[in-house]
C-alpha positions as a printed Julia matrix, in Angstrom:
286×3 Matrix{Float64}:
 -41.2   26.82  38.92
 -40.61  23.05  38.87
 -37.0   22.15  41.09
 -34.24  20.96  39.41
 -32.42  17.89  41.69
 -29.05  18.2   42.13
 -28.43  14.8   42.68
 -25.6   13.13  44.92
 -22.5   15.21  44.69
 -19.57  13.48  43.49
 -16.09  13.32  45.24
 -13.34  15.1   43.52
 -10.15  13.42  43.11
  -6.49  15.02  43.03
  -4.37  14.5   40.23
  -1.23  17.15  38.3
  -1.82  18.22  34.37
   1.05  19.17  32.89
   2.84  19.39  36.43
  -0.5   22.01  37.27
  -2.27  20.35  40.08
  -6.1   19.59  39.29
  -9.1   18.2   40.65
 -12.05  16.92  38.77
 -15.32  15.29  40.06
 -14.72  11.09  40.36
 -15.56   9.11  37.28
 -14.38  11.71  34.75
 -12.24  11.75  32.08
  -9.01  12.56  31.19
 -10.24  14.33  28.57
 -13.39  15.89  30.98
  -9.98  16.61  33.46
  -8.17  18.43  30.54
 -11.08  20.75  29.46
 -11.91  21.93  32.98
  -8.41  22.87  33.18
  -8.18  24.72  29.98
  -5.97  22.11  28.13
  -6.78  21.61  24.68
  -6.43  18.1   24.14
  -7.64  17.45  20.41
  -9.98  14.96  19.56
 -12.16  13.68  16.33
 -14.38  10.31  17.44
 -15.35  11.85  21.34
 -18.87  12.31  21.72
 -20.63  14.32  25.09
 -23.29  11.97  24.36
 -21.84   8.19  23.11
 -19.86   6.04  25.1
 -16.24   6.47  23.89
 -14.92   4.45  21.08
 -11.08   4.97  21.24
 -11.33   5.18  17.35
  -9.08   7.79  16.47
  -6.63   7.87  18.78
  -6.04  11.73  18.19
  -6.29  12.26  22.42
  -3.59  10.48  23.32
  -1.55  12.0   26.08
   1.49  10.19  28.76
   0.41   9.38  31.97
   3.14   8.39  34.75
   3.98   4.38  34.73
   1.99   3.92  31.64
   3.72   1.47  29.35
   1.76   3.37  26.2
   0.21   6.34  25.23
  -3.21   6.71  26.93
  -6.95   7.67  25.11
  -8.07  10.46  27.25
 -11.54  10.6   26.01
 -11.97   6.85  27.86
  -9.12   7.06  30.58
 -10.59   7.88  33.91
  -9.3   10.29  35.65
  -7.08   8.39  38.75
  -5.99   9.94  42.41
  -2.46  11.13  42.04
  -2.02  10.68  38.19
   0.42  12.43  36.25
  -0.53  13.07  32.83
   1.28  15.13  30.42
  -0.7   16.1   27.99
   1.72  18.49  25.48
   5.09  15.68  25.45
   6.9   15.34  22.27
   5.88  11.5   22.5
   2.05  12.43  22.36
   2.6   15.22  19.65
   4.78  13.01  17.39
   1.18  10.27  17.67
  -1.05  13.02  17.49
   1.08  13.79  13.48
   1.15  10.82  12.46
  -2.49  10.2   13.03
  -3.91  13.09  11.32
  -1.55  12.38   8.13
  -2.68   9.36   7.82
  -6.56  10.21   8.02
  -5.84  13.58   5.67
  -4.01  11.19   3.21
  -7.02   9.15   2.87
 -10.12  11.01   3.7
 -11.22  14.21   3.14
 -11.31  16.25   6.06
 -12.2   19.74   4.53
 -15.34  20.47   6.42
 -13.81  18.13   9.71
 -13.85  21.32  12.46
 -10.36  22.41  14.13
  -8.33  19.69  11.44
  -6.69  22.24   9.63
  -5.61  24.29  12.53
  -4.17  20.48  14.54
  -2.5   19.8   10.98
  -0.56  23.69  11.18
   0.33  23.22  15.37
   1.48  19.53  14.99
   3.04  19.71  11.5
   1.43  17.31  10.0
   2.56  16.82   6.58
  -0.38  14.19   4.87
   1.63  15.08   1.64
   4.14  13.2    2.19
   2.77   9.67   1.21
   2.96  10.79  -2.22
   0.43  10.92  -4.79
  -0.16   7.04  -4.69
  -1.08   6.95  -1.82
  -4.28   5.26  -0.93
  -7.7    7.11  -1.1
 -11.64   6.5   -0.37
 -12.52   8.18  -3.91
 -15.87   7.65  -2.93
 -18.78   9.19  -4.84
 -21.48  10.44  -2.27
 -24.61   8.4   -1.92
 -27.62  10.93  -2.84
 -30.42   8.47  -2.66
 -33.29  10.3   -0.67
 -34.21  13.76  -0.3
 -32.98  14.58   3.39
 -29.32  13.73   4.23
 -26.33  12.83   2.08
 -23.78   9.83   3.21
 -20.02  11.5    1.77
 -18.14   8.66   2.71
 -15.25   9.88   1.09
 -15.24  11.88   4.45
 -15.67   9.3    6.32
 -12.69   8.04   9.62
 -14.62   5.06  11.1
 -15.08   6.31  14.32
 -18.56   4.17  14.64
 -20.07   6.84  16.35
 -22.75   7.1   13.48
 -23.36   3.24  14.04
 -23.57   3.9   18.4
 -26.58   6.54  18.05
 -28.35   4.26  14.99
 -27.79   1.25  17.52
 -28.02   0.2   21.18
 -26.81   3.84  22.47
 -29.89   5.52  21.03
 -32.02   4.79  18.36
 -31.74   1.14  18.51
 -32.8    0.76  15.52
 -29.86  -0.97  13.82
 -29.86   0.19  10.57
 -26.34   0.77   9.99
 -22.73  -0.83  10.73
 -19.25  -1.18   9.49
 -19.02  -4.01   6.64
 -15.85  -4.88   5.26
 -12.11  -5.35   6.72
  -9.27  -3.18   7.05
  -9.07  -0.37   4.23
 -12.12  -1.43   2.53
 -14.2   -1.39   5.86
 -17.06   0.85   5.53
 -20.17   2.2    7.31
 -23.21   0.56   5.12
 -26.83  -1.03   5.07
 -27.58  -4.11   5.11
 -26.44  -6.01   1.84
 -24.93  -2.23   0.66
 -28.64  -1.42  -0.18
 -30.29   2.15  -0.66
 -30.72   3.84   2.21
 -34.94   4.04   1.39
 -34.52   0.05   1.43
 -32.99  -0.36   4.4
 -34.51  -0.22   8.26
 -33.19   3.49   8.63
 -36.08   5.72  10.51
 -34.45   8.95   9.05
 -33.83  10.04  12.7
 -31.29  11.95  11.79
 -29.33  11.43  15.11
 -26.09  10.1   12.99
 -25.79  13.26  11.05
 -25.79  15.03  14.8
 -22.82  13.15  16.15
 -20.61  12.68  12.65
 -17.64  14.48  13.76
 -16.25  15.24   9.54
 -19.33  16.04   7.6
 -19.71  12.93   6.26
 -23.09  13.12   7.03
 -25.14  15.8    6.45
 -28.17  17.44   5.81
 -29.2   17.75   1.85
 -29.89  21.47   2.11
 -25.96  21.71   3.29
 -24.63  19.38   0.78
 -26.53  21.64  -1.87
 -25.48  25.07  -0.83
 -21.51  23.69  -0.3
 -21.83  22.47  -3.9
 -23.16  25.79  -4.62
 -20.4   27.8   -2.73
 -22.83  29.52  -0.58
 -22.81  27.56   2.41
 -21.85  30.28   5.24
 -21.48  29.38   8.8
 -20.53  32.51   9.86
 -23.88  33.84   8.26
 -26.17  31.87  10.34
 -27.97  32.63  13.12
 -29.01  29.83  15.77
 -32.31  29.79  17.17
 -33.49  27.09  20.38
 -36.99  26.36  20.3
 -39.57  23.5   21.54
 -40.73  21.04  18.56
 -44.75  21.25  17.65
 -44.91  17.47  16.67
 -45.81  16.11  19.85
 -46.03  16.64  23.69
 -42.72  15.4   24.41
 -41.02  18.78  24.34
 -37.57  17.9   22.82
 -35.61  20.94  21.36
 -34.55  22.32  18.25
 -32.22  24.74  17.59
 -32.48  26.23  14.11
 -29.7   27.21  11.39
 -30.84  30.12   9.42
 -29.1   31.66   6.37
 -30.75  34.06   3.86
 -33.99  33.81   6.1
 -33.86  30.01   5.64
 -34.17  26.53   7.72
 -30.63  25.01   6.35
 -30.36  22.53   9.06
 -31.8   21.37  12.2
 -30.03  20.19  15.45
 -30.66  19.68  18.76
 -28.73  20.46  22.22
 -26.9   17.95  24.01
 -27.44  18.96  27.36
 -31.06  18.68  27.11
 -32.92  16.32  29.66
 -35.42  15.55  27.05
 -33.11  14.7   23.8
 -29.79  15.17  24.48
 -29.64  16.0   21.32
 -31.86  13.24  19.86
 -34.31  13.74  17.44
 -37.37  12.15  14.96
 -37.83  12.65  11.56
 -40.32  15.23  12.35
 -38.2   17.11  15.07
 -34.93  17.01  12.67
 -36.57  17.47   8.96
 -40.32  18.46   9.29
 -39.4   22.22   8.7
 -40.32  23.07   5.38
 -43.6   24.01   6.14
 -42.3   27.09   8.27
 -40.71  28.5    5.16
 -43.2   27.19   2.15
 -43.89  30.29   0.54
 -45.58  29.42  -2.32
């Protein structure tokens, strides 16, 4: 049995939640600080594996002598802080962010979104029927992911895991200015035009569905998309030696999607085309 190194053990550092005390390993989060104490601190453009944005501005809490209200998911965790995570300041931010993104975007299959829109009272509503939408027809133009940009918050973690975070292979980035800034190709081509490797490692860290496999677009469309009716199965990719792995969605005794766990040495949740979409041979039953 090969040994797993623990590495150098971090210090902890002392800081209050909520008037709680709490310690948390040094160089974490505010956000990492929250969890571990069993705050739920809501949060849309975060990823476990992507260097934090501070897109969305959903994780905002108070922290003592702070002029403004704070991003936990890039805030470091500070001896003797005092950060409040629940105040009516932070709530109030956390509203009016998500009815601004629900007036524009569509966040119907965004996880959590509806339940922060019911605790925080979020009414996106009330910007009236003219207020401004994406509209956006989704771009179907190859046979293995769909980009719904209608669904789409900018939080340029798509663009981090197609660029120098992961992939590095550039294929994507944010064109345009203020409302009309989108994620696109170069000169708005296809997608089968363009430099993308069909990695599939932006559809793994799109936080609103805005990406997504074709198989899911298809069976949403059809109304039989069930989440609840899948079962999740880890195993080791037969590509190549490199061992990354897979966990597979099955519904109705069918592949619907692949992805890939985060906490693995090997991938953290990075795939190739092969890894992500080579699957259809293990249900070809013709």
């Amino acid at each position: 049995m090969t040994a797993i190194p623990l590495g150098v053990p971090r210090r902890l550092v002392e800081f209050t939640i909520d008037g709680q005390e709490a310690r948390a390993p040094e160089g974490s989060t505010i956000l990492d600080a929250c969890r571990a104490a069993g705050k739920d601190v809501p949060t849309l453009c975060q990823g476990d594996t992507l260097t934090p944005k501070n897109a969305c501005r959903v994780c905002v809490v108070e922290v003592e002598g702070a002029r403004t209200l704070v991003p936990a998911c890039s805030r470091g965790a500070e001896p003797g802080m005092e950060i409040r995570t629940d105040t009516e300041r932070a709530r109030h931010s956390r509203k009016i962010v998500l009815e601004l993104l629900a007036s524009s975007v569509d966040l119907s299959t965004t996880p959590m979104v509806a339940e922060w829109i019911k605790e925080y009272d979020a009414k996106p509503d009330r910007f009236g029927p003219d207020a401004a939408r994406l509209n956006e027809e989704p771009k179907i133009d190859n046979d293995l992911y769909v980009r719904d940009y209608d669904k789409c918050i900018l939080c340029y973690k798509c663009v981090d895991a197609c660029g120098d975070q992961w992939q590095n292979t550039f294929a994507i980035s944010v064109s345009g200015r203020g409302f009309d800034a989108r994620i696109a190709v170069e000169h708005d081509a296809p997608l089968t035009d363009s430099a993308c490797v069909y990695c599939g490692n932006c559809i793994e860290v799109c936080p609103t569905g805005a990406l997504s496999f074709k198989s899911e677009y298809d069976r949403r469309a059809a109304g039989n998309w069930d989440e609840s009716a899948q079962t999740q199965t880890t195993t080791v990719c037969a590509y190549c030696g490199v061992g990354c792995n897979l966990t597979l969605h099955v519904q109705d005794n069918e592949i619907v999607k692949v992805t890939s766990p985060h906490d693995n040495p090997v991938t953290h949740g990075n795939l190739c085309i092969k890894g992500r979409f080579g699957y259809q041979h293990v249900q070809n039953r013709g």
